[in-house]
Structures are given as structure tokens and as C-alpha cells.
Tab-separated table of C-alpha atoms in Angstrom:
chain	number	residue	atom	x	y	z
A	1	MET	CA	38.834	-1.932	62.611
A	2	VAL	CA	35.611	-3.925	64.111
A	3	LEU	CA	32.881	-5.028	61.546
A	4	TYR	CA	29.303	-5.554	63.852
A	5	ASN	CA	27.217	-7.048	60.839
A	6	VAL	CA	23.062	-7.767	61.587
A	7	THR	CA	21.571	-9.561	58.618
A	8	VAL	CA	17.525	-9.215	58.263
A	9	GLY	CA	14.771	-11.860	56.658
A	10	ILE	CA	12.080	-9.361	56.596
A	11	ASP	CA	9.141	-10.639	55.219
A	12	ILE	CA	7.831	-9.100	51.628
A	13	ASP	CA	4.541	-7.683	53.548
A	14	ALA	CA	6.363	-5.799	55.693
A	15	GLU	CA	9.755	-4.202	53.739
A	16	GLU	CA	8.888	-1.484	52.669
A	17	GLU	CA	7.419	-0.083	56.869
A	18	TRP	CA	10.880	-2.306	58.168
A	19	LEU	CA	13.395	-0.169	55.487
A	20	GLY	CA	11.479	3.706	56.741
A	21	TRP	CA	11.861	2.298	60.159
A	22	MET	CA	15.216	1.241	60.169
A	23	LYS	CA	16.741	4.015	57.912
A	24	SER	CA	14.920	6.622	60.681
A	25	LYS	CA	14.777	5.252	64.054
A	26	HIS	CA	16.663	2.113	64.417
A	27	ILE	CA	19.560	2.690	62.923
A	28	PRO	CA	20.297	6.178	64.225
A	29	ALA	CA	19.549	4.950	67.840
A	30	VAL	CA	22.271	2.429	67.769
A	31	MET	CA	24.198	5.545	65.920
A	32	ASP	CA	23.206	7.883	68.544
A	33	THR	CA	24.954	5.063	71.331
A	34	GLY	CA	27.935	6.396	70.065
A	35	MET	CA	29.985	2.817	69.571
A	36	PHE	CA	30.059	3.345	66.508
A	37	ILE	CA	31.304	5.961	63.562
A	38	GLU	CA	29.773	4.837	61.014
A	39	TYR	CA	27.228	2.571	58.927
A	40	LYS	CA	26.204	0.957	55.649
A	41	ILE	CA	23.193	-0.913	54.573
A	42	PHE	CA	23.087	-3.707	51.598
A	43	LYS	CA	20.231	-5.247	50.255
A	44	VAL	CA	21.210	-8.670	49.426
A	45	LEU	CA	20.590	-9.764	45.576
A	46	SER	CA	20.632	-13.603	45.747
A	47	GLN	CA	17.020	-14.157	47.410
A	48	GLU	CA	16.387	-18.038	48.213
A	49	GLU	CA	12.596	-17.198	49.500
A	50	GLU	CA	9.808	-15.195	47.558
A	51	GLN	CA	8.149	-14.673	50.563
A	52	SER	CA	10.781	-12.204	52.206
A	53	VAL	CA	13.954	-10.423	51.812
A	54	SER	CA	17.053	-9.855	53.295
A	55	TYR	CA	19.562	-7.395	54.465
A	56	SER	CA	22.729	-6.385	55.573
A	57	ILE	CA	23.125	-3.496	58.184
A	58	GLN	CA	26.700	-2.861	58.893
A	59	TYR	CA	28.066	-1.031	62.115
A	60	PHE	CA	31.841	0.229	61.967
A	61	ALA	CA	33.486	0.000	65.283
A	62	GLN	CA	37.418	1.562	66.127
A	63	THR	CA	37.012	-1.562	68.565
A	64	VAL	CA	36.119	-4.716	69.990
A	65	ASP	CA	34.817	-3.160	72.847
A	66	LYS	CA	32.796	-0.658	71.648
A	67	VAL	CA	31.205	-3.419	70.044
A	68	VAL	CA	31.216	-4.988	73.483
A	69	GLU	CA	29.598	-2.265	75.001
A	70	TYR	CA	27.192	-2.002	73.061
A	71	LEU	CA	25.912	-5.360	72.857
A	72	ASN	CA	26.376	-5.005	76.976
A	73	ASN	CA	24.454	-2.017	77.118
A	74	HIS	CA	22.600	-0.644	74.439
A	75	ALA	CA	21.506	-3.571	72.112
A	76	PRO	CA	18.850	-5.224	74.776
A	77	LYS	CA	16.578	-2.208	74.583
A	78	LEU	CA	17.306	-1.872	70.474
A	79	VAL	CA	16.650	-5.766	69.925
A	80	GLU	CA	13.790	-5.998	72.350
A	81	GLU	CA	12.253	-3.241	70.439
A	82	HIS	CA	12.884	-4.472	66.622
A	83	ARG	CA	11.361	-7.944	67.978
A	84	ASN	CA	8.025	-6.752	69.968
A	85	ARG	CA	7.792	-4.456	65.714
A	86	TYR	CA	8.310	-7.198	63.925
A	87	LYS	CA	7.354	-10.467	65.947
A	88	ASP	CA	6.615	-13.191	63.326
A	89	LYS	CA	8.210	-11.152	59.973
A	90	HIS	CA	11.635	-11.243	60.528
A	91	VAL	CA	14.700	-12.945	61.231
A	92	ALA	CA	18.197	-12.073	62.566
A	93	PHE	CA	21.119	-13.305	62.721
A	94	ARG	CA	24.348	-11.184	64.481
A	95	THR	CA	28.267	-11.818	63.263
A	96	LEU	CA	31.238	-9.785	64.489
A	97	LEU	CA	34.275	-9.370	62.264
A	98	GLU	CA	37.839	-7.810	62.520
A	99	GLU	CA	39.384	-6.245	59.925
A	100	VAL	CA	42.524	-7.834	58.842
């Protein structure tokens, strides 16, 4: 099992709209690629900045190859859409983990 984790820091003033959009549009679009078998979303509880809040969106895949295929063939469009929609209101970083 492989975990592709995307951690997003979103400005508090955009949080509610962003979370709704993630749940109704972005995450379903990622899952519709067929590269992942499950996802989970968590709110990060330890916050150092008061102007933003962080979320961890976790996508689970059977193999690294599925994640690579997602990154090469699907992610550029989806990432660009997110970037354009929340320009200057978010930061994101990605981590790939393998279950041991």
C-alpha cells in the first residue's frame, strides 16, 4: 500500500469554501482517475499561524506505479486548477509514503 499525502495550508477566510470545493469537486476528480482506492482528509490540530489552517488529504494506492501514473497523466491539470482557484490563499506540499 502506498500513501500519497497532500498537506495544504489554506487561509482562514477561504477555509470553508475551499473545504466544500475539495469535498465536492477536487477529491472526486482525483478519485475518478482510478489511480487510488481510498482517501481520507484530516484537519491538522497543531497550528502555529493564526491566519491559516492546514489539512492533510491522504490518497491510498495499491502501487507506486499508480501514483506515478497519476502524477504524470492527471495531476498537472488538477493541481493547476487548484492553484488558479486559490492563488495567494494556500501553500501545499506532497509526500509519498510506502507501508512497511
